[in-house]
XYZ file of C-alpha atoms in Angstrom:
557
model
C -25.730 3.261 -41.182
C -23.000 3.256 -43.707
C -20.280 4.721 -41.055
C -21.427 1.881 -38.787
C -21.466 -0.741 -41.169
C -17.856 0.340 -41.629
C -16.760 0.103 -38.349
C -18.013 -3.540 -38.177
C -16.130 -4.473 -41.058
C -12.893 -3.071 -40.227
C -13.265 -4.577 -36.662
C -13.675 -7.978 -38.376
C -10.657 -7.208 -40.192
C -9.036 -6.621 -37.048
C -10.115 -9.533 -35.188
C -9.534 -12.346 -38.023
C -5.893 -10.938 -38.440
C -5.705 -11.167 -34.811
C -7.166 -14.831 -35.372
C -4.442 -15.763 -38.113
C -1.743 -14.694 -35.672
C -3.193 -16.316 -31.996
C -1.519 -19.474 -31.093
C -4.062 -20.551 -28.170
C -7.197 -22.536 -29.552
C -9.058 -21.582 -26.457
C -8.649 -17.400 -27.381
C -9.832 -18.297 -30.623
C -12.868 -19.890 -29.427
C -13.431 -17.188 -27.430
C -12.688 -14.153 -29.822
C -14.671 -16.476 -32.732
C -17.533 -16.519 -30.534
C -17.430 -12.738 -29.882
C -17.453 -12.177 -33.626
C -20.709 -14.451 -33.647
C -22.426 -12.151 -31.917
C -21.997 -9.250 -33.988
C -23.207 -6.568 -34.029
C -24.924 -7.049 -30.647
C -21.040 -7.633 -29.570
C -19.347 -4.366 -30.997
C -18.495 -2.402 -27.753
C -16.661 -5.925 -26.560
C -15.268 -6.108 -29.429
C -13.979 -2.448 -29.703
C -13.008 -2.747 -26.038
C -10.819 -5.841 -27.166
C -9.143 -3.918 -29.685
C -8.840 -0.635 -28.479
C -5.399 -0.614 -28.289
C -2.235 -3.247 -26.872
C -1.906 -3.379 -23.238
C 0.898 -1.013 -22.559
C 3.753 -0.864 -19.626
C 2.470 1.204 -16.816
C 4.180 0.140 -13.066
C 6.739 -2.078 -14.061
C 4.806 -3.797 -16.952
C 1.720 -5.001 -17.945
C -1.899 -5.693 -16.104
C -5.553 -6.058 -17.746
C -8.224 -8.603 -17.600
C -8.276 -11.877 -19.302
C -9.399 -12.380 -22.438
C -8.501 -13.210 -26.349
C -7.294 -9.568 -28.529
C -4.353 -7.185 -27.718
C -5.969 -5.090 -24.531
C -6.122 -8.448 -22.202
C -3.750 -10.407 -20.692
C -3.777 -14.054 -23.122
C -0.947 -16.223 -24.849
C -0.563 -13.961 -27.618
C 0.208 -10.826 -25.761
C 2.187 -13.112 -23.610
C 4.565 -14.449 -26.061
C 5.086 -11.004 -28.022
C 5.528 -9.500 -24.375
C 8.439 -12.313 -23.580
C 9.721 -11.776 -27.396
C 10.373 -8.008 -27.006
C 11.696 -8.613 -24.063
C 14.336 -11.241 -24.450
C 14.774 -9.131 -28.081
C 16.177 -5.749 -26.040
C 17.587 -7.764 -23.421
C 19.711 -9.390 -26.335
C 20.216 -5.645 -28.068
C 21.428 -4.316 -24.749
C 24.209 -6.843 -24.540
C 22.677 -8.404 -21.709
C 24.132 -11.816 -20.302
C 22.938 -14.584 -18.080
C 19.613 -16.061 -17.633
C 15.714 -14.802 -17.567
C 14.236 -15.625 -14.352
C 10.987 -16.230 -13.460
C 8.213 -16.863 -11.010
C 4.759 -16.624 -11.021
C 1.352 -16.715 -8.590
C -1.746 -18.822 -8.600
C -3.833 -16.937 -11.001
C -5.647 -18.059 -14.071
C -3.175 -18.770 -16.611
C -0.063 -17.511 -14.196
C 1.438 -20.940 -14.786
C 0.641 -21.420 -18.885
C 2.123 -17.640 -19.193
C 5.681 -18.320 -16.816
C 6.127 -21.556 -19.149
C 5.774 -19.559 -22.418
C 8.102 -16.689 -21.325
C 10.290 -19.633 -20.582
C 10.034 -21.430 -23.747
C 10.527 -17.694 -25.667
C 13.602 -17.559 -23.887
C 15.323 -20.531 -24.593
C 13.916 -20.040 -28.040
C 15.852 -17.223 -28.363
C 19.320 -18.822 -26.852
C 18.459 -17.480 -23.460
C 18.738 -19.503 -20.306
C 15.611 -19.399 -18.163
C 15.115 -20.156 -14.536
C 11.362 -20.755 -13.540
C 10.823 -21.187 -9.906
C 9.491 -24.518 -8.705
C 5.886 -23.726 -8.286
C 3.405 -20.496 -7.505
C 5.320 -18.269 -4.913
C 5.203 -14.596 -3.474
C 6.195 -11.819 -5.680
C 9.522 -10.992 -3.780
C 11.033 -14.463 -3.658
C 11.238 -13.569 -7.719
C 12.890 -10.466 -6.941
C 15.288 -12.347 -4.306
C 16.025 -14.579 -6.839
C 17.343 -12.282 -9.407
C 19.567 -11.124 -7.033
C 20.783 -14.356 -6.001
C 20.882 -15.968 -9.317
C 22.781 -13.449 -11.574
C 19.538 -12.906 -13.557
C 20.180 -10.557 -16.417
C 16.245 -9.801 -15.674
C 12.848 -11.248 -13.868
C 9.594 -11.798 -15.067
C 6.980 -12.160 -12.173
C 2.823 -13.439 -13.732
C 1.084 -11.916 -11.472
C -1.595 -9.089 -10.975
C -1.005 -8.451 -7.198
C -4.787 -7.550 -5.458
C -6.505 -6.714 -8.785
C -9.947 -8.783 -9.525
C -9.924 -12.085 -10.231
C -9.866 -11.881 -13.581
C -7.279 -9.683 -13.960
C -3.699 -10.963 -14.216
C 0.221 -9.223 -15.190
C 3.035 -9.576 -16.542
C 5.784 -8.048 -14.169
C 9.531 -6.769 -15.060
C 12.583 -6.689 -13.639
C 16.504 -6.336 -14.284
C 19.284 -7.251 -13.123
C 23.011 -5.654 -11.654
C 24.150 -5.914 -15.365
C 21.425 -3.789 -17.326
C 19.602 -2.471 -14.045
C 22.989 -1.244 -12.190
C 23.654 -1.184 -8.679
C 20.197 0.859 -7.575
C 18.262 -1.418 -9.709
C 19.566 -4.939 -9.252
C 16.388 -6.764 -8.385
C 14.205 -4.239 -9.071
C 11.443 -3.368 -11.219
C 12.183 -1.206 -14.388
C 12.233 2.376 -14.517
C 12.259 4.467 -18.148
C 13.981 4.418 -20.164
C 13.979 0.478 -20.376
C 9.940 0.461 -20.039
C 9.801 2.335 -23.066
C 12.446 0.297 -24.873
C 11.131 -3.080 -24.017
C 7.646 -1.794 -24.915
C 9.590 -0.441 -28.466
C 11.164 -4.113 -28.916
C 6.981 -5.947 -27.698
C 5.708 -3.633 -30.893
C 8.546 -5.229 -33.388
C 7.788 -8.276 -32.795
C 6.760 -9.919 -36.145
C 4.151 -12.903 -36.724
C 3.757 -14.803 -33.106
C 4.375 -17.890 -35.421
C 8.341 -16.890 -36.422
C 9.036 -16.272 -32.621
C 11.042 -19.516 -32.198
C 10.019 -22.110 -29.070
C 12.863 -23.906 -27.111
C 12.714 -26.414 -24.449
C 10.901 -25.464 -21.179
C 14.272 -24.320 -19.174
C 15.088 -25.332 -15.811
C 12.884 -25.543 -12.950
C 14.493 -24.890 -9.745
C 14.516 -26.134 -6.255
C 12.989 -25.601 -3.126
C 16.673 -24.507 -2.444
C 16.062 -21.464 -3.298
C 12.705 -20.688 -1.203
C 14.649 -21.748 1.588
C 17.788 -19.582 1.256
C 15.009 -16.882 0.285
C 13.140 -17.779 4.085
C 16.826 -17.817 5.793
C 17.751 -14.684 4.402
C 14.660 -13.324 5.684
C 14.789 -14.411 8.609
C 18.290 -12.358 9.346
C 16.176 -9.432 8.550
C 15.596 -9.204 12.452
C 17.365 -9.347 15.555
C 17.302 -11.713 18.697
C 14.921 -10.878 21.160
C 11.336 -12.017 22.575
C 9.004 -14.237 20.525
C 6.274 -14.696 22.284
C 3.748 -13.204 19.886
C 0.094 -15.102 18.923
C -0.751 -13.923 15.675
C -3.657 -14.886 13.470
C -2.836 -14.647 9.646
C -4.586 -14.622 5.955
C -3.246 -14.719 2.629
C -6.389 -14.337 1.458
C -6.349 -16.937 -0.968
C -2.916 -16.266 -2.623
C 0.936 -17.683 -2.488
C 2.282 -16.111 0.660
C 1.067 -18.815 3.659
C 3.947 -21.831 2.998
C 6.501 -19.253 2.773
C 5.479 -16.735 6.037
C 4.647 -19.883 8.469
C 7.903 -21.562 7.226
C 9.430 -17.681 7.983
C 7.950 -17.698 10.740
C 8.704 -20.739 12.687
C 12.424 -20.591 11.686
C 13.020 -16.847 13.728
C 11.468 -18.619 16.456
C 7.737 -17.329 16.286
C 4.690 -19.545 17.541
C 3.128 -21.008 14.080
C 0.985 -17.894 13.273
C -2.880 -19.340 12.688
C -3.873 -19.317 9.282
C -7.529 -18.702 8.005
C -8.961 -22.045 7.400
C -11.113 -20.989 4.031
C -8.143 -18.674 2.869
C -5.507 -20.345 3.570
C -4.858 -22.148 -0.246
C -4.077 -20.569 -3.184
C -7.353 -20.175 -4.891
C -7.673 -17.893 -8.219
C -11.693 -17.233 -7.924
C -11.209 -15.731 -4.175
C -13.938 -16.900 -3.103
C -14.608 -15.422 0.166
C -13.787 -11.954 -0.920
C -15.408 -9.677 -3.396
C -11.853 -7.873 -3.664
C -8.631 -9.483 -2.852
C -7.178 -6.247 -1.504
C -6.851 -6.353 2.398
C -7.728 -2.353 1.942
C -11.019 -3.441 0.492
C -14.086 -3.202 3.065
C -14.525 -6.975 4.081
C -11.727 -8.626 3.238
C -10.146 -9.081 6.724
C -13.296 -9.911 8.055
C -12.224 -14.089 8.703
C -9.105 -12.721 9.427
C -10.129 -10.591 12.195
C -12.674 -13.697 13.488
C -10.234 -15.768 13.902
C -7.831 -13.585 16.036
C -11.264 -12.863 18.020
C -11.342 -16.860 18.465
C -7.416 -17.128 19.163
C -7.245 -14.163 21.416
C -4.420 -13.378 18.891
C -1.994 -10.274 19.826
C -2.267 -9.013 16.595
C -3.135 -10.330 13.045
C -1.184 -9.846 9.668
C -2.890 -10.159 6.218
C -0.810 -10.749 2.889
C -2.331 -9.753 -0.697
C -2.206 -12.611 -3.072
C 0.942 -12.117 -4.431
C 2.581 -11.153 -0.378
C 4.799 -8.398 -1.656
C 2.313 -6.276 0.945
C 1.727 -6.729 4.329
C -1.810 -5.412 6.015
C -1.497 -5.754 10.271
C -4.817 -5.421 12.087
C -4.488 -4.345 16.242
C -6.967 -4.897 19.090
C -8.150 -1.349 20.363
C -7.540 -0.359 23.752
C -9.851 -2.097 26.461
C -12.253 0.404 26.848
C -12.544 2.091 23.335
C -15.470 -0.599 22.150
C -14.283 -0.673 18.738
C -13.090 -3.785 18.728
C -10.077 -4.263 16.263
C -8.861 -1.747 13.595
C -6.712 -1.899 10.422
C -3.803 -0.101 10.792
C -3.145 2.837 7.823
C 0.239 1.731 5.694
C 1.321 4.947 6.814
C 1.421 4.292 10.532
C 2.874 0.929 9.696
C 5.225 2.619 7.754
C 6.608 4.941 10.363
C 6.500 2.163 13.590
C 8.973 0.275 11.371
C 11.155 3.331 10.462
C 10.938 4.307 13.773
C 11.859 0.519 15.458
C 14.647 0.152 12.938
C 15.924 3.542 13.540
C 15.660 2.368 17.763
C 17.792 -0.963 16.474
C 20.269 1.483 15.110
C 19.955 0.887 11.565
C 21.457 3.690 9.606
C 21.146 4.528 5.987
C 18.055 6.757 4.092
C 14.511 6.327 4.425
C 12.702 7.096 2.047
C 8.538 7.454 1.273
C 6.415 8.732 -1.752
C 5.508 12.025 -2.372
C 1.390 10.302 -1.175
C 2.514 9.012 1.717
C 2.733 11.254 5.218
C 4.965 13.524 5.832
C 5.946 11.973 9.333
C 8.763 9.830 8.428
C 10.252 13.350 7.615
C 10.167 14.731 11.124
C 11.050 10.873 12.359
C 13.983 11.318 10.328
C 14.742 15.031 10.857
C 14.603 14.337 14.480
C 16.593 11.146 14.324
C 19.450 12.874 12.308
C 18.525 10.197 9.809
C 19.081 10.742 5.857
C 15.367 11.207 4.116
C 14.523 11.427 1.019
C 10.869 11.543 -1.368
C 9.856 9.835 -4.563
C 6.716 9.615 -7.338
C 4.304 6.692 -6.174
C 6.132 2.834 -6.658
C 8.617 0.691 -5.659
C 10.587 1.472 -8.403
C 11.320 4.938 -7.343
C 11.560 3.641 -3.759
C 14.718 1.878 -4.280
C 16.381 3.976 -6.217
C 15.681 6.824 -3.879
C 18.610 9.214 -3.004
C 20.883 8.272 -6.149
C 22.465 5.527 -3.554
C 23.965 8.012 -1.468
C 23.780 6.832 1.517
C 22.601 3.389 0.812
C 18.720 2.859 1.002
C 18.121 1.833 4.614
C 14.149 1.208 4.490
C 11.604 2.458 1.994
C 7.537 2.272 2.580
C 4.454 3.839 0.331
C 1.294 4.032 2.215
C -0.586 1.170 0.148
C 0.943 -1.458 2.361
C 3.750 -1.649 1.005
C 7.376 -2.210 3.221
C 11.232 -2.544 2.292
C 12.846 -3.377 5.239
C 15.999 -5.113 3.611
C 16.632 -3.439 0.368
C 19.693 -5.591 0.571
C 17.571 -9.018 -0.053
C 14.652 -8.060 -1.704
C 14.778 -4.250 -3.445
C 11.133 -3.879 -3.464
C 8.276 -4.140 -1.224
C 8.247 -7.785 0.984
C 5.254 -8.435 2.695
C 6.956 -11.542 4.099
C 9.966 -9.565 5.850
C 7.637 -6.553 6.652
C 5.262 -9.219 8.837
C 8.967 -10.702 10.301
C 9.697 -6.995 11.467
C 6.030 -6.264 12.915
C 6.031 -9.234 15.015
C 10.047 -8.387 16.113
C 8.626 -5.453 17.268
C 5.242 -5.930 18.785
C 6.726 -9.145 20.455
C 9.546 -6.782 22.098
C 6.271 -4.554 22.943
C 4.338 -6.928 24.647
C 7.231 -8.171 27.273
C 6.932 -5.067 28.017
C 3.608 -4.577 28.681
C 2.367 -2.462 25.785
C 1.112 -2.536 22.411
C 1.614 -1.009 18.928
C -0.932 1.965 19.395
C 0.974 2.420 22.585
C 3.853 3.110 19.831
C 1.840 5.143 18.040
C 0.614 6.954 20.528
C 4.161 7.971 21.603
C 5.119 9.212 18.471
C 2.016 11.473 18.206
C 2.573 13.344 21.786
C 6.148 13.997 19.982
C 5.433 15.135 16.653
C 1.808 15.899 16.567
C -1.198 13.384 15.006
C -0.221 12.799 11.573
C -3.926 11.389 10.139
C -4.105 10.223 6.498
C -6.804 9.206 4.545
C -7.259 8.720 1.069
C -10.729 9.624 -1.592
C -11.155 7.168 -3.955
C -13.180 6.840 -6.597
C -13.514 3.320 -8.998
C -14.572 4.537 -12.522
C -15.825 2.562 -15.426
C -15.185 5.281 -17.860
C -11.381 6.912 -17.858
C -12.631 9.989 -19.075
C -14.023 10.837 -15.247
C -10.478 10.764 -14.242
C -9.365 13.167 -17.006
C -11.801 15.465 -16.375
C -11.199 15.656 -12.976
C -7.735 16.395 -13.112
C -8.513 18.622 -15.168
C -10.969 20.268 -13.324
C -8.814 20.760 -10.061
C -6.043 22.554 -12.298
C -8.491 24.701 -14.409
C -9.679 25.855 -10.723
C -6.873 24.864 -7.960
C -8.408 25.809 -4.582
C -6.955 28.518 -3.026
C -7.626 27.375 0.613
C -8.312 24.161 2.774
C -9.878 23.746 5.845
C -9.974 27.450 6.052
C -6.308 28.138 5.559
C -4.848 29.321 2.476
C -3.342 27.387 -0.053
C 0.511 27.775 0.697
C 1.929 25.225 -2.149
C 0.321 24.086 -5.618
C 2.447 21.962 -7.719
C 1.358 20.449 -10.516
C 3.990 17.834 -11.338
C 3.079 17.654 -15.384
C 4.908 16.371 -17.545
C 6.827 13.807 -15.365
C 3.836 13.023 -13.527
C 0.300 13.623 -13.625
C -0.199 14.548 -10.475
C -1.180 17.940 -8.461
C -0.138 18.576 -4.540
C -1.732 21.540 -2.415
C -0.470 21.978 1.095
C -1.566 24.321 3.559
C 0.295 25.124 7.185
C -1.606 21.676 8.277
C -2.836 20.000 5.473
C -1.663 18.300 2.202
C -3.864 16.688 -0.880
C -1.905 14.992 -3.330
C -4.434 13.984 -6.298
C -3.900 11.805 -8.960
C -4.874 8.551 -11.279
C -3.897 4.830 -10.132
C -1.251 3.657 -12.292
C -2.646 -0.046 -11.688
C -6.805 0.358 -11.306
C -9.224 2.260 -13.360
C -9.293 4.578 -10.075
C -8.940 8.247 -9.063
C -7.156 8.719 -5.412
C -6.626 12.008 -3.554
C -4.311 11.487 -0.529
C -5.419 13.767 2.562
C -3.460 14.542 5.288
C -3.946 16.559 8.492
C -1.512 17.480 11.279
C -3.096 17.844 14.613
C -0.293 19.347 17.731
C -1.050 17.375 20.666
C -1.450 19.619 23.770
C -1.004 18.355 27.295
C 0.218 15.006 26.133
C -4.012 14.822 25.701
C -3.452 12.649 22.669
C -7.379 11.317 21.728
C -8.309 15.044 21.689
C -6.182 15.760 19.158
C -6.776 12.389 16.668
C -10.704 13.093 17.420
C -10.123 17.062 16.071
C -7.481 15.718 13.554
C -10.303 13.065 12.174
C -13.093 15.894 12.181
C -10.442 17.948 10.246
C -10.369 15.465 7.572
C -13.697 15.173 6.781
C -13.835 18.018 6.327
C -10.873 18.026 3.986
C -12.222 15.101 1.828
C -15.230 17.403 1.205
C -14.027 20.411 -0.221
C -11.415 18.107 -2.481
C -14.188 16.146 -3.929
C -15.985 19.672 -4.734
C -12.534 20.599 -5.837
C -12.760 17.124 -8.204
C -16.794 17.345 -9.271
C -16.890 13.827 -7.897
């Protein structure tokens, strides 16, 4: 009783400091009425104050809520002090630029960061009202920005939102000029967040300069360059599922020439609560569901789904007539390669480049092609910065829907030019007669069914995760699917991840960096003989359940 009586004092020691140092009145409120229910309240509160949010992919994410582990004004401002504090210590010039979605408190954190910055001396660009995540990295680009700051939290719950960072040409160099940081600067700005002093000596300047709609359009022009003349006769239903992306694809859209895609009626406004999905991930069972009603209704070619903040791109084809299945989601990964494969077939030369997750086709596309190829750890990050520059990035993908296609105006993923380039391309199809799985198709008779799937697993405790990983290199299988176990790298320290590959298999296991998640990425290569091409995905899909079996023995999940 003693030990706990302890604890509850120093947590009230915690949380009144906390208190003393929060400028929001509404936090208080909220972490006052926490304390009131004490000692009922002490996991929440221990939760709370379990430790600062930290960087992980490019900076920080959590749920919203008053103490240091959420995302509120406190851990805002100290985040946009550090920040502008090392951007100042690196000898970094020119303005802080930055954007923001529709999510709780996106707005109130973008003006803060703003007000930080000018605080501190610093110019600050904020961009004229809630827009997709890659018009923020466009704009560094285009606007000199010494770095970016994007509020957002991408697909995560609604109550979740982030704090995204990027640099610019001067600190960020040519690689990483509009892109999202890499270490060491994560680890310096994160240095610079924790010596930050009372919240109430950071100073406040005016609110900086809100820019035009000038700059979404020269964002939508330059994106529309991203393709090339050629047929636009293309009906495609679309969702943004409640986020930022719809103004900015239709406007996209109708300026290469496109029919006005058809938007989702219910989904078509921004909308923080998402109402008419439990997840806003297009990955998530149900969330396409209007979508794919409406292209039903429209007789739509195809349909395209944006997450909220559009930097990915989900595109949903009708089956073959025949097949009964309706219409299907198309895996990132075969959206991946039909774009490295139409670009290639445009004659656009330069690297590709995919994650170490992601399939291993774009490899033999590119081997085949005699195009430049190249491999990286998991984000966009790494993506961009693949091949040290040398050649120049042509087109980067990673299997969670996400798509470079111009790394030249927007170095990370666009789910506004990756929906430009699918419709190029299934537009050219249909004058033709054919279809994307006719694509796909295609490339399987050549270079064998490439299926991926992934096993995840949505934890409550992060424990699971560690033990798991653990458990797969305390006991790494020695064969798959009845083959042995050719390749086992465990990629510790640098990464905490572990690959096994057999002669026609390949598990790559590890943690989300952005969801309390587990994820083991399967794939199986299936030869296609006789040009009989639905034998071999039917054994190839049989194959992988299989697989996903023995890795989840393999996990103890």
């Amino acid at each position: 009783m003693a030990a706990e009586t302890t604890d509850l004092d120093r947590m009230r020691d915690q949380a009144r400091r906390w208190l003393d140092d929060d400028p929001d009145p509404a936090s208080r409120d909220e972490l006052w009425a926490v304390l009131d229910r004490l000692p009922a309240s002490a996991p929440e509160l221990a939760d709370r104050f379990a430790g600062p949010l930290t960087f992980g992919t490019a900076g920080l994410r959590g749920p919203l809520r008053a103490g240091p582990n959420g995302m509120n004004l406190a851990v805002v401002t100290r985040a946009a002090a550090g920040l502008v504090g090392w951007l100042a210590a690196e000898g970094g010039e020119g303005p802080l630029v930055i954007g923001y979605d529709a999510r709780h408190g996106s707005r109130e954190f973008a003006e803060r960061t703003a007000r930080v910055a000018t605080g501190a001396g610093r110019p600050a660009l904020l961009l004229p009202r809630p827009l997709p995540t890659p018009v923020l990295a466009y704009a560094v680009r285009r606007l000199g920005g010494v770095a970016g700051v994007m509020v957002t939290a991408s697909h995560n719950p609604p109550q979740d939102n982030g704090y995204k960072v990027y640099l610019g040409a001067q600190l960020g160099g040519a690689l990483g000029a509009g892109a999202q940081i890499v270490p060491p600067a994560d680890a310096g700005i994160e240095a610079a967040i924790r010596a930050v002093g009372p919240l109430a000596q950071v100073p406040l300047g005016p609110p900086g300069q809100v820019l035009g709609d000038d700059l979404v359009a020269a964002y939508v022009e330059r994106a529309v360059a991203v393709i090339a003349p050629g047929p636009r006769d293309l009906r495609v239903a679309y969702t943004p599922l409640h986020g930022v992306g719809a103004a900015v694809l239709t406007a996209a859209f109708a300026r290469a020439g496109f029919p006005t895609p058809g938007v989702v009626p219910d989904q078509a406004e921004p909308d923080p609560a998402f109402p008419t999905v439990s997840f806003p991930n297009p990955e998530e069972p149900g969330a396409v569901d209007r979508l794919v009603a409406l292209a039903d209704a429209t007789d739509a070619d195809l349909a395209i789904a944006n997450d909220p903040d559009a930097d990915r791109c989900a595109v949903v084809v009708r089956e073959p007539a025949g097949t009964g299945t309706g219409w299907r989601m198309l895996r990132g990964d075969e959206v991946g390669v039909l774009l490295a494969d139409h670009l290639m077939r445009r004659g656009v030369d330069g690297l590709y480049a995919t994650t170490i997750v992601s399939s291993s086709l774009l490899r033999a596309l590119c081997t085949a092609r005699g195009r430049a190829y190249d491999e990286t750890l998991t984000g966009f990050k790494w993506i961009v910065r693949a091949g040290g520059g040398t050649p120049p990035l042509a087109y980067g993908y990673e299997e969670a829907l996400g798509y470079c296609v111009a790394p030249d105006h927007v170095r990370d993923k666009d789910g506004i030019t990756a929906a430009l380039t699918v419709a190029e391309l299934a537009a050219g199809l249909k004058a033709q007669g054919r279809t994307l799985t006719d694509r796909l198709d295609e490339l399987a008779a050549e270079f064998g069914v490439h299926h991926t799937d992934q096993l995840s697993v949505r934890v409550d405790d992060l424990r699971i995760i560690a033990d798991a990983m653990a458990r797969v290199r305390a006991a790494t299988p020695t064969t798959l699917l009845g083959a042995p176990v050719t390749e086992a790298r465990d990629l510790l320290p640098d990464a905490d991840v572990v690959i096994l590959r057999t002669a026609a298999a390949r598990v790559v296991i590890r943690p989300s960096g952005t969801e309390p998640k587990l994820k083991a990425y399967l794939e199986v290569v299936e030869p296609v003989a006789e040009g009989d091409v639905p034998a071999a995905r039917t054994r190839a899909a049989a194959a992988l359940t299989t697989l996903r079996a023995e890795v989840a023995t393999a996990l103890g999940i």
